[in-house]
Short mmCIF file of C-alpha atoms in Angstrom, two decimals:
data_model
loop_
_atom_site.label_atom_id
_atom_site.label_comp_id
_atom_site.label_asym_id
_atom_site.label_seq_id
_atom_site.Cartn_x
_atom_site.Cartn_y
_atom_site.Cartn_z
CA MET A 1 0.00 0.00 0.00
CA ILE A 2 1.18 3.52 -0.90
CA VAL A 3 -0.22 6.31 1.27
CA LEU A 4 -0.49 9.87 -0.05
CA TYR A 5 -0.78 12.31 2.83
CA ALA A 6 -1.76 16.00 2.75
CA ARG A 7 -2.30 18.63 5.43
CA LYS A 8 -3.34 22.27 5.28
CA SER A 9 -3.45 24.69 8.19
CA VAL A 10 -6.31 27.16 8.61
CA GLU A 11 -3.73 29.71 9.71
CA ASN A 12 -2.43 30.16 6.15
CA LEU A 13 -5.25 30.38 3.62
CA GLN A 14 -2.78 31.12 0.78
CA SER A 15 -0.93 27.80 1.14
CA VAL A 16 -1.27 24.97 -1.34
CA SER A 17 -4.61 23.16 -1.05
CA CYS A 18 -4.82 19.52 -0.04
CA GLU A 19 -6.13 18.58 -3.48
CA THR A 20 -3.10 20.14 -5.19
CA GLN A 21 -0.76 18.46 -2.71
CA ILE A 22 -2.24 15.06 -3.57
CA GLN A 23 -1.73 15.68 -7.30
CA TYR A 24 1.98 16.36 -6.67
CA CYS A 25 2.18 13.20 -4.58
CA LYS A 26 0.61 11.06 -7.31
CA ALA A 27 3.28 12.28 -9.72
CA MET A 28 5.91 10.64 -7.49
CA ILE A 29 4.49 7.13 -7.93
CA ARG A 30 6.95 5.04 -9.97
CA PRO A 31 5.84 2.94 -12.94
CA GLU A 32 6.65 -0.30 -11.12
CA GLU A 33 4.33 0.80 -8.27
CA ARG A 34 1.23 1.48 -10.35
CA ASP A 35 -0.29 -1.90 -9.46
CA GLU A 36 -0.10 -1.18 -5.71
CA GLU A 37 -3.11 0.05 -3.76
CA VAL A 38 -3.01 3.84 -3.28
CA VAL A 39 -4.73 5.38 -0.24
CA THR A 40 -5.23 9.13 0.22
CA LEU A 41 -5.37 10.62 3.73
CA VAL A 42 -6.12 14.32 4.29
CA ASP A 43 -6.12 16.57 7.36
CA ASN A 44 -7.65 19.89 6.38
CA GLY A 45 -7.53 22.69 8.95
CA PHE A 46 -4.88 21.33 11.35
CA SER A 47 -1.72 23.01 12.60
CA GLY A 48 1.62 21.30 12.09
CA GLY A 49 2.25 21.45 15.83
CA ASN A 50 -0.68 19.11 16.54
CA THR A 51 -0.20 15.40 15.84
CA ASP A 52 -3.67 14.51 17.08
CA ARG A 53 -5.15 14.47 13.57
CA ALA A 54 -7.48 11.80 12.21
CA GLY A 55 -5.61 11.33 8.92
CA TYR A 56 -2.17 11.28 10.53
CA GLN A 57 -3.26 8.79 13.21
CA GLN A 58 -4.83 6.57 10.51
CA LEU A 59 -1.53 6.68 8.63
CA LEU A 60 0.34 5.52 11.75
CA GLN A 61 -2.17 2.75 12.29
CA PHE A 62 -1.69 1.43 8.72
CA VAL A 63 2.10 1.56 9.22
CA ARG A 64 1.97 -0.36 12.51
CA LEU A 65 -0.25 -3.03 10.91
CA GLY A 66 2.44 -3.60 8.27
CA LYS A 67 0.21 -2.58 5.37
CA VAL A 68 2.30 0.32 4.02
CA SER A 69 5.35 0.17 1.75
CA ARG A 70 5.75 3.89 1.02
CA VAL A 71 4.48 7.28 2.26
CA ILE A 72 4.48 10.33 -0.03
CA VAL A 73 3.88 13.94 1.04
CA TYR A 74 4.04 17.33 -0.68
CA ARG A 75 6.59 18.77 1.78
CA LEU A 76 8.31 17.53 4.95
CA ASP A 77 6.47 20.02 7.17
CA ARG A 78 3.14 18.44 6.18
CA ILE A 79 3.94 15.70 8.68
CA SER A 80 4.91 18.05 11.53
CA ARG A 81 6.60 21.36 12.19
CA SER A 82 8.29 19.84 15.26
CA LEU A 83 11.67 18.31 14.49
CA ALA A 84 11.33 15.87 17.36
CA ASP A 85 7.89 14.69 16.14
CA PHE A 86 9.14 14.38 12.57
CA VAL A 87 12.16 12.26 13.53
CA SER A 88 9.91 10.11 15.71
CA PHE A 89 7.67 9.59 12.66
CA LEU A 90 10.65 8.59 10.52
CA SER A 91 11.80 6.15 13.21
CA GLU A 92 8.35 4.56 13.17
CA LEU A 93 8.56 4.14 9.38
CA LYS A 94 12.07 2.69 9.56
CA ALA A 95 10.99 0.13 12.16
CA HIS A 96 8.33 -1.14 9.72
CA ASN A 97 10.47 -0.93 6.54
CA VAL A 98 8.43 1.90 5.05
CA SER A 99 10.10 4.44 2.74
CA PHE A 100 9.26 8.13 2.84
CA THR A 101 9.27 10.66 -0.01
CA SER A 102 8.74 14.42 -0.27
CA SER A 103 7.76 15.60 -3.76
CA GLN A 104 9.13 19.15 -3.39
CA GLU A 105 12.41 18.47 -1.55
CA ALA A 106 13.87 15.48 -3.39
CA PHE A 107 13.81 13.64 -0.08
CA ASP A 108 13.58 9.86 -0.30
CA THR A 109 14.62 7.63 2.62
CA SER A 110 15.12 4.69 0.26
CA SER A 111 18.16 6.46 -1.24
CA PRO A 112 21.63 6.75 0.47
CA TYR A 113 21.27 10.53 0.48
CA GLY A 114 17.88 10.36 2.18
CA SER A 115 19.23 7.95 4.79
CA LEU A 116 22.10 10.34 5.58
CA VAL A 117 19.70 13.27 5.96
CA CYS A 118 17.60 11.18 8.37
CA GLN A 119 20.65 10.61 10.57
CA ILE A 120 21.47 14.33 10.60
CA LEU A 121 17.87 15.17 11.45
CA ALA A 122 17.98 12.69 14.32
CA VAL A 123 21.03 14.49 15.79
CA PHE A 124 19.26 17.86 15.67
CA ALA A 125 16.07 16.34 17.09
CA GLU A 126 18.03 14.95 20.05
CA PHE A 127 19.51 18.40 20.60
CA GLU A 128 16.02 19.90 20.51
CA ARG A 129 14.69 17.33 23.00
CA ASN A 130 17.59 17.96 25.40
CA SER A 131 17.07 21.72 25.12
CA ILE A 132 13.38 21.34 25.96
CA ILE A 133 14.18 19.10 28.93
CA GLU A 134 16.72 21.61 30.23
CA ARG A 135 14.26 24.51 29.87
CA VAL A 136 11.60 22.52 31.70
CA LYS A 137 14.05 21.74 34.53
CA GLN A 138 15.02 25.38 34.86
CA ALA A 139 11.38 26.46 34.88
CA TYR A 140 10.59 23.80 37.49
CA GLN A 141 13.44 24.93 39.73
CA HIS A 142 12.46 28.58 39.41
CA ARG A 143 8.77 27.93 40.15
CA SER A 144 9.61 25.65 43.07
CA GLU A 145 11.81 28.33 44.66
CA LEU A 146 8.85 30.72 44.43
CA ALA A 147 6.87 28.22 46.59
CA PHE A 148 4.57 27.16 43.74
CA TYR A 149 2.73 23.86 44.16
CA MET A 150 4.49 21.60 41.64
CA GLY A 151 1.87 18.90 41.32
CA GLY A 152 2.15 15.24 42.24
CA ARG A 153 0.10 13.23 44.70
CA ARG A 154 -1.86 15.28 47.23
CA PRO A 155 -0.25 14.97 50.68
CA TYR A 156 -2.53 13.27 53.20
CA GLY A 157 -4.27 15.86 55.36
CA PHE A 158 -4.40 18.57 52.70
CA THR A 159 -6.68 19.71 49.90
CA LEU A 160 -5.75 21.94 46.96
CA VAL A 161 -7.19 25.44 46.56
CA ASP A 162 -6.65 28.11 43.90
CA THR A 163 -4.33 30.98 44.73
CA VAL A 164 -2.20 33.68 43.08
CA ILE A 165 1.54 33.98 43.74
CA ARG A 166 3.38 36.94 42.24
CA GLY A 167 0.55 37.50 39.80
CA ILE A 168 0.54 33.89 38.58
CA LYS A 169 -2.44 31.59 39.10
CA THR A 170 -1.47 28.35 40.82
CA LYS A 171 -2.62 26.10 43.66
CA MET A 172 -1.66 25.80 47.30
CA LEU A 173 -2.22 23.28 50.08
CA GLN A 174 -4.95 23.82 52.65
CA PRO A 175 -5.45 21.56 55.71
CA ASP A 176 -8.40 19.19 55.57
CA GLU A 177 -9.56 19.21 59.19
CA ARG A 178 -10.83 15.62 59.21
CA GLU A 179 -7.65 14.06 57.83
CA MET A 180 -5.36 16.52 59.60
CA ALA A 181 -6.76 15.43 62.97
CA TYR A 182 -5.35 11.94 62.27
CA VAL A 183 -2.03 13.44 61.11
CA ARG A 184 -1.70 15.25 64.45
CA GLN A 185 -2.58 12.03 66.22
CA MET A 186 0.17 10.15 64.31
CA PHE A 187 2.83 12.68 65.27
CA ASP A 188 1.71 13.02 68.90
CA LEU A 189 1.52 9.27 69.37
CA TYR A 190 4.79 8.34 67.65
CA SER A 191 6.73 11.11 69.40
CA VAL A 192 6.08 9.29 72.71
CA ALA A 193 8.91 6.98 73.80
CA GLY A 194 8.21 3.29 73.25
CA VAL A 195 5.44 3.74 70.66
CA SER A 196 6.11 1.87 67.40
CA LEU A 197 4.93 2.54 63.86
CA ARG A 198 2.79 -0.58 64.06
CA ARG A 199 1.01 0.70 67.13
CA ALA A 200 0.36 4.02 65.41
CA MET A 201 -1.04 2.08 62.44
CA ASP A 202 -3.26 -0.11 64.62
CA ASN A 203 -4.58 3.01 66.33
CA LEU A 204 -5.61 4.53 62.97
CA ILE A 205 -7.28 1.30 61.86
CA LYS A 206 -9.22 1.05 65.13
CA GLU A 207 -10.55 4.57 64.68
CA ASN A 208 -11.48 3.91 61.04
CA ALA A 209 -9.27 6.75 59.86
CA PRO A 210 -9.72 7.35 56.09
CA ALA A 211 -6.62 5.99 54.38
CA THR A 212 -4.90 6.57 51.10
CA GLU A 213 -5.28 4.02 48.32
CA GLY A 214 -4.57 0.49 49.54
CA GLY A 215 -5.17 1.11 53.24
CA TRP A 216 -2.75 1.91 56.04
CA SER A 217 0.75 0.46 56.37
CA THR A 218 3.75 1.30 58.54
CA ALA A 219 5.56 2.47 55.37
CA LYS A 220 2.82 5.03 54.62
CA ILE A 221 2.82 6.30 58.20
CA SER A 222 6.62 6.55 58.12
CA ALA A 223 6.41 8.61 54.90
CA ILE A 224 3.93 11.02 56.52
CA LEU A 225 6.06 11.37 59.66
CA ARG A 226 9.15 12.14 57.57
CA ASN A 227 7.45 14.78 55.42
CA PRO A 228 8.25 18.39 56.49
CA ILE A 229 5.17 19.61 54.62
CA TYR A 230 3.35 19.35 57.99
CA VAL A 231 5.90 21.07 60.25
CA GLN A 232 5.75 24.62 61.57
CA ALA A 233 9.15 25.51 60.15
CA ASP A 234 11.14 27.57 62.63
CA ALA A 235 14.81 28.12 63.50
CA LYS A 236 15.14 24.55 64.83
CA ILE A 237 13.97 23.19 61.49
CA TYR A 238 16.38 25.48 59.64
CA GLU A 239 19.26 24.17 61.77
CA TYR A 240 18.11 20.56 61.29
CA PHE A 241 18.25 20.73 57.49
CA ALA A 242 21.33 22.97 57.46
CA SER A 243 23.17 20.31 59.49
CA MET A 244 22.63 17.88 56.59
CA ASN A 245 23.90 20.34 53.96
CA THR A 246 20.44 20.82 52.48
CA LYS A 247 20.14 23.69 50.00
CA ILE A 248 17.74 25.98 51.87
CA VAL A 249 15.91 28.69 49.92
CA GLY A 250 15.60 31.77 52.14
CA SER A 251 17.32 33.07 55.26
CA PRO A 252 16.93 31.87 58.89
CA ALA A 253 14.72 34.89 59.60
CA ASP A 254 12.14 33.52 57.13
CA PHE A 255 11.65 30.46 59.34
CA ASP A 256 9.11 32.09 61.66
CA GLY A 257 7.35 28.88 62.77
CA THR A 258 4.31 29.54 60.57
CA HIS A 259 4.74 27.82 57.22
CA GLY A 260 5.22 24.25 56.10
CA LEU A 261 8.33 23.13 54.24
CA GLN A 262 8.65 21.30 50.91
CA LEU A 263 11.62 19.20 49.82
CA TYR A 264 12.61 18.85 46.16
CA GLY A 265 14.97 16.25 44.76
CA LYS A 266 15.92 12.74 45.80
CA THR A 267 19.18 12.25 47.63
CA MET A 268 21.56 9.57 46.43
CA HIS A 269 23.89 9.97 49.40
CA GLU A 270 23.95 9.01 53.06
CA ALA A 271 21.34 10.44 55.44
CA GLU A 272 23.85 13.01 56.72
CA ASP A 273 24.38 14.56 53.28
CA TRP A 274 21.36 16.14 51.56
CA SER A 275 23.36 18.50 49.36
CA ASP A 276 21.25 17.57 46.33
CA ILE A 277 17.99 18.30 48.18
CA LYS A 278 16.33 21.72 48.14
CA ALA A 279 14.11 22.94 51.00
CA VAL A 280 11.55 25.68 50.27
CA LEU A 281 9.09 27.39 52.61
CA MET A 282 5.56 27.02 51.22
CA GLN A 283 2.50 29.27 51.30
CA HIS A 284 0.39 27.02 53.55
CA GLU A 285 0.60 27.03 57.34
CA GLY A 286 2.28 24.15 59.15
CA VAL A 287 0.34 22.19 61.77
CA ILE A 288 2.95 20.11 63.68
CA PRO A 289 5.18 21.88 66.25
CA SER A 290 8.86 21.64 65.39
CA GLU A 291 9.81 19.83 68.61
CA VAL A 292 7.24 17.08 67.94
CA TRP A 293 8.33 16.72 64.29
CA LEU A 294 12.00 16.55 65.29
CA ALA A 295 11.28 13.99 68.01
CA CYS A 296 9.71 11.76 65.35
CA GLN A 297 12.73 12.22 63.06
CA ARG A 298 15.07 11.12 65.83
CA LYS A 299 13.04 7.97 66.39
CA LEU A 300 12.79 7.20 62.69
CA ALA A 301 16.53 7.69 62.26
CA LYS A 302 17.33 5.24 65.04
CA ASN A 303 14.62 2.91 63.73
CA LYS A 304 13.95 1.51 67.19
CA GLN A 305 10.86 -0.64 67.29
CA ILE A 306 9.40 -2.08 70.47
CA ASN A 307 10.89 -5.53 71.00
CA LYS A 308 8.10 -8.05 70.77
CA SER A 309 10.14 -11.16 71.37
CA MET A 310 8.43 -12.16 74.59
CA SER A 311 9.12 -15.72 75.71
CA ASN A 312 5.60 -17.11 75.94
CA GLN A 313 2.78 -16.70 73.43
CA THR A 314 0.06 -18.01 75.74
CA SER A 315 0.03 -14.99 78.07
CA TRP A 316 1.01 -11.36 77.61
CA LEU A 317 2.76 -11.70 80.99
CA GLY A 318 5.09 -14.36 79.57
CA GLY A 319 8.70 -13.87 80.56
CA ARG A 320 7.84 -11.55 83.48
CA VAL A 321 6.50 -14.05 86.03
CA ILE A 322 9.36 -15.27 88.25
CA CYS A 323 9.40 -17.86 91.01
CA ALA A 324 10.65 -16.16 94.20
CA GLN A 325 11.94 -19.52 95.53
CA CYS A 326 14.47 -20.33 92.79
CA GLY A 327 14.52 -17.25 90.57
CA LYS A 328 13.47 -19.17 87.45
CA LYS A 329 10.74 -18.10 85.05
CA MET A 330 7.25 -19.49 85.37
CA THR A 331 5.60 -20.71 82.19
CA VAL A 332 1.96 -21.30 81.31
CA THR A 333 0.52 -24.78 81.41
CA ARG A 334 -2.93 -25.53 80.02
CA GLY A 335 -5.37 -27.73 81.90
CA GLY A 336 -8.12 -29.90 80.47
CA LYS A 337 -10.87 -28.38 78.34
CA ARG A 338 -13.98 -27.07 80.00
CA VAL A 339 -17.57 -27.41 78.82
CA ASP A 340 -17.37 -24.18 76.80
CA GLY A 341 -14.27 -25.40 74.94
CA THR A 342 -11.80 -23.18 76.79
CA SER A 343 -9.15 -24.41 79.18
CA LEU A 344 -7.68 -23.11 82.40
CA ARG A 345 -4.14 -21.73 82.28
CA TYR A 346 -1.68 -22.01 85.15
CA PHE A 347 1.74 -20.47 85.84
CA ASN A 348 4.19 -23.16 86.93
CA CYS A 349 7.87 -22.86 87.86
CA VAL A 350 10.17 -24.54 85.33
CA GLY A 351 12.32 -25.70 88.26
CA ARG A 352 9.62 -28.20 89.22
CA ALA A 353 10.35 -30.27 86.13
CA ASN A 354 13.73 -31.41 87.50
CA ARG A 355 12.59 -31.12 91.13
CA ALA A 356 15.02 -28.25 91.73
CA CYS A 357 12.15 -26.19 93.16
CA LYS A 358 8.84 -27.00 94.80
CA GLY A 359 7.27 -23.79 93.46
CA SER A 360 4.29 -22.04 94.94
CA LYS A 361 1.92 -23.97 97.17
CA ALA A 362 -0.99 -21.96 95.76
CA THR A 363 -2.32 -22.36 92.22
CA ILE A 364 -1.46 -19.32 90.08
CA TYR A 365 -4.26 -18.96 87.53
CA ALA A 366 -3.12 -17.00 84.47
CA ASP A 367 -6.53 -15.36 83.98
CA SER A 368 -6.61 -14.10 87.56
CA LEU A 369 -3.02 -12.85 87.42
CA GLU A 370 -3.66 -11.04 84.12
CA GLN A 371 -6.77 -9.34 85.56
CA MET A 372 -4.85 -8.20 88.63
CA VAL A 373 -1.89 -6.88 86.61
CA SER A 374 -4.20 -5.24 84.08
CA ALA A 375 -5.87 -3.23 86.85
CA LEU A 376 -2.48 -2.20 88.28
CA VAL A 377 -1.17 -1.18 84.85
CA ALA A 378 -4.31 0.86 84.13
CA GLU A 379 -3.85 2.67 87.42
CA LYS A 380 -0.16 3.28 86.71
CA LEU A 381 -0.87 4.54 83.19
CA ALA A 382 -3.59 6.89 84.40
CA ALA A 383 -0.99 8.54 86.62
CA LEU A 384 1.60 8.56 83.84
CA LYS A 385 -0.22 10.75 81.33
CA ASN A 386 2.29 12.10 78.90
CA TYR A 387 2.72 15.85 79.02
CA ARG A 388 4.47 18.38 76.84
CA ARG A 389 5.36 21.97 77.66
CA GLN A 390 3.22 24.31 75.58
CA VAL A 391 4.94 27.61 74.88
CA SER A 392 2.58 30.57 74.44
CA ASN A 393 2.28 32.01 70.94
CA GLU A 394 3.78 35.34 72.02
CA ASN A 395 6.85 33.86 73.70
CA GLY A 396 7.14 31.19 71.01
CA ALA A 397 7.53 33.89 68.35
CA LYS A 398 10.13 35.72 70.45
CA ILE A 399 12.09 32.52 71.09
CA ASN A 400 12.08 31.64 67.40
CA GLN A 401 13.34 35.12 66.43
CA LEU A 402 16.17 34.72 68.92
CA ARG A 403 17.01 31.28 67.54
CA CYS A 404 17.13 32.74 64.01
CA LYS A 405 19.61 35.34 65.26
CA LEU A 406 21.63 32.52 66.82
CA VAL A 407 21.83 30.80 63.43
CA GLU A 408 22.99 34.05 61.79
CA ASN A 409 25.49 34.56 64.62
CA ARG A 410 26.93 31.07 64.08
CA THR A 411 27.23 31.69 60.33
CA ALA A 412 29.08 34.94 60.97
CA GLN A 413 31.43 33.19 63.40
CA ASP A 414 32.21 30.50 60.81
CA LYS A 415 33.02 33.10 58.15
CA LEU A 416 35.17 35.00 60.62
CA ALA A 417 37.09 31.86 61.52
CA MET A 418 37.88 31.31 57.83
CA LEU A 419 39.24 34.87 57.55
CA VAL A 420 41.41 34.47 60.65
CA MET A 421 42.96 31.32 59.15
CA THR A 422 43.89 33.18 55.94
CA ASP A 423 47.64 33.47 55.44
CA GLY A 424 49.34 36.87 55.13
CA LEU A 425 47.00 38.96 57.29
CA GLU A 426 48.52 42.00 58.94
CA ALA A 427 48.65 42.17 62.74
CA ASP A 428 46.21 45.11 62.80
CA MET A 429 43.69 43.16 60.72
CA LEU A 430 44.02 40.12 62.99
CA SER A 431 43.39 42.34 65.99
CA VAL A 432 40.19 43.69 64.40
CA LEU A 433 38.99 40.19 63.53
CA ASN A 434 39.68 38.91 67.05
CA GLU A 435 37.73 41.81 68.52
CA LYS A 436 34.83 41.02 66.19
CA ALA A 437 34.98 37.37 67.30
CA LYS A 438 34.68 38.45 70.94
CA GLN A 439 31.63 40.59 70.11
CA LEU A 440 29.94 37.66 68.32
CA ALA A 441 30.66 35.34 71.26
CA ALA A 442 29.18 37.87 73.72
CA GLU A 443 26.13 38.32 71.49
CA ARG A 444 25.68 34.55 71.37
CA ARG A 445 25.74 34.28 75.17
CA LYS A 446 23.14 37.03 75.51
CA LEU A 447 20.86 35.41 72.93
CA THR A 448 21.13 32.06 74.71
CA GLU A 449 20.37 33.64 78.09
CA LYS A 450 17.27 35.40 76.67
CA ILE A 451 15.97 32.14 75.20
CA GLU A 452 16.47 30.29 78.49
CA ALA A 453 14.75 33.09 80.39
CA LEU A 454 11.69 33.01 78.13
CA GLU A 455 11.45 29.22 78.28
CA ALA A 456 11.70 29.28 82.07
CA THR A 457 8.64 31.54 82.35
CA GLU A 458 6.41 29.01 80.56
CA GLN A 459 4.35 26.95 82.98
CA GLU A 460 1.52 25.75 80.76
CA ILE A 461 1.52 22.06 79.89
CA VAL A 462 -0.88 20.08 77.71
CA ASN A 463 -1.82 16.42 77.78
CA VAL A 464 -0.70 14.58 74.66
CA LEU A 465 -2.09 11.10 75.19
CA ASP A 466 -4.27 9.39 77.80
CA PHE A 467 -2.47 6.04 78.20
CA GLY A 468 -5.06 4.68 80.61
CA LYS A 469 -7.79 5.00 77.98
CA ALA A 470 -5.54 3.43 75.34
CA TRP A 471 -4.85 0.45 77.64
CA GLU A 472 -8.54 -0.44 77.71
CA LYS A 473 -8.45 -1.10 73.95
CA ALA A 474 -4.95 -2.60 73.84
CA THR A 475 -4.36 -5.75 71.80
CA TYR A 476 -2.43 -8.84 72.96
CA ASP A 477 0.82 -7.61 71.36
CA GLU A 478 0.33 -4.08 72.70
CA LYS A 479 -0.16 -5.39 76.24
CA LYS A 480 3.05 -7.41 75.95
CA ALA A 481 4.92 -4.34 74.81
CA VAL A 482 3.53 -2.06 77.54
CA VAL A 483 4.22 -4.61 80.27
CA GLY A 484 7.77 -4.92 78.96
CA VAL A 485 8.25 -1.19 79.45
CA LEU A 486 6.51 -0.84 82.83
CA ILE A 487 7.24 -4.06 84.70
CA ASP A 488 10.59 -5.64 85.45
CA LYS A 489 9.16 -8.84 86.96
CA LEU A 490 6.31 -10.39 88.94
CA LEU A 491 7.67 -12.35 91.91
CA VAL A 492 5.49 -15.27 93.05
CA ALA A 493 6.08 -16.21 96.69
CA GLU A 494 5.65 -19.69 98.19
CA ASP A 495 2.23 -18.77 99.58
CA GLY A 496 1.05 -17.50 96.20
CA SER A 497 1.33 -13.77 96.95
CA ILE A 498 2.54 -11.55 94.12
CA GLU A 499 5.08 -8.74 94.27
CA VAL A 500 5.19 -6.40 91.27
CA VAL A 501 8.64 -4.93 90.58
CA TRP A 502 8.14 -1.83 88.43
CA ASN A 503 10.64 -0.33 86.02
CA ILE A 504 9.24 3.13 86.68
#
């Protein structure tokens, strides 16, 4: 099959009509090809920059089906005015052994000359593609540094709203109160010592928190906890990212504890080196206090999960019950089945197996011991509500401003140290630099004293998590973990009395 293709743009009414183009194309059919089927495809009223044309797409479909031996056009630009699109079209023809001819430009890919021209065009098309990619990258970097929302998956806890930044219409993040309540819960819960990602996940599942696609997982929760998009970026956050060599857009003074932070790029280095990551303050307000966000980062970095390797799977007290007579652990033994299908569980000293210990004279029922310990743990947890100091908004702003000045002071000291180490400085210049160093050191002490004074005046504390309430809904694994934190051992005396030895 030989395909004759014509296109005419509505933008240029004086250009050659499609009918005339087809006549020129027919003149290029060779005598030996006159027996082949000839198909005419026309796109009238389409720009050369648009490849979404019915005739053009039909041509590609014929080519891909292997029905075409040759394509003839009036001029090369009838296919496309984009060099990259044109070379892509030629590559498609070459892959299916289809020759291409232009009636007005003596261009025929079946000839050596035409093949050479195709290779040259491919080089220029690659250059054009690379230039476009580079321009897109530069535009992306520029727009990201202006705090534009750059697309991608919507962060959990936010919705997108229209806004205008520097006269340009774009979108920004806005907290979704329902989802954001669960985000706060994740951070508050995980920032508490001893709480694992799995426990945070189980808590969300219990409360039927709306999840992203596929449901909740510890990996998804970890990704949320790591994301600075939620943090109230202040001087502490600036110092945190500066310590990892992150490229920070803006000065320390911009980190006023109000806005969230966005990271761009993907580091290929160790966790301590984020030199290929860019941090930009966004338009939206952060919701997670910096100290809570940083506490979560420290835990994630250490990757410490609660150790669940308790010695006995038949009781969440396994491994904690100790015989006071011999000091050996007591394990659970199951009795015969009862009418309802359940069986009684007993704690027995392992020393009784080799007659090294007589054990307790009283029977230690596992159910009864668990009930007793559960009540004691609930009481202990109720008294151990986790608290966090809540700095007032007024003092918080003052403290953050002072911390920003501390960061600037440290930067100035570093620069000064570099100057002092420069060879060839005159004695007078060294004297001036040393005096400046003393002034910076004195300023740093004053700033630190002011921060400590403001923090000392804060007396307000807020409850983060009611552990007693959480204990009521705790699972088997959660109870094992909590007991492991709170209780060192349960000593069983000869008469069956129990002594609880607490860790705290």
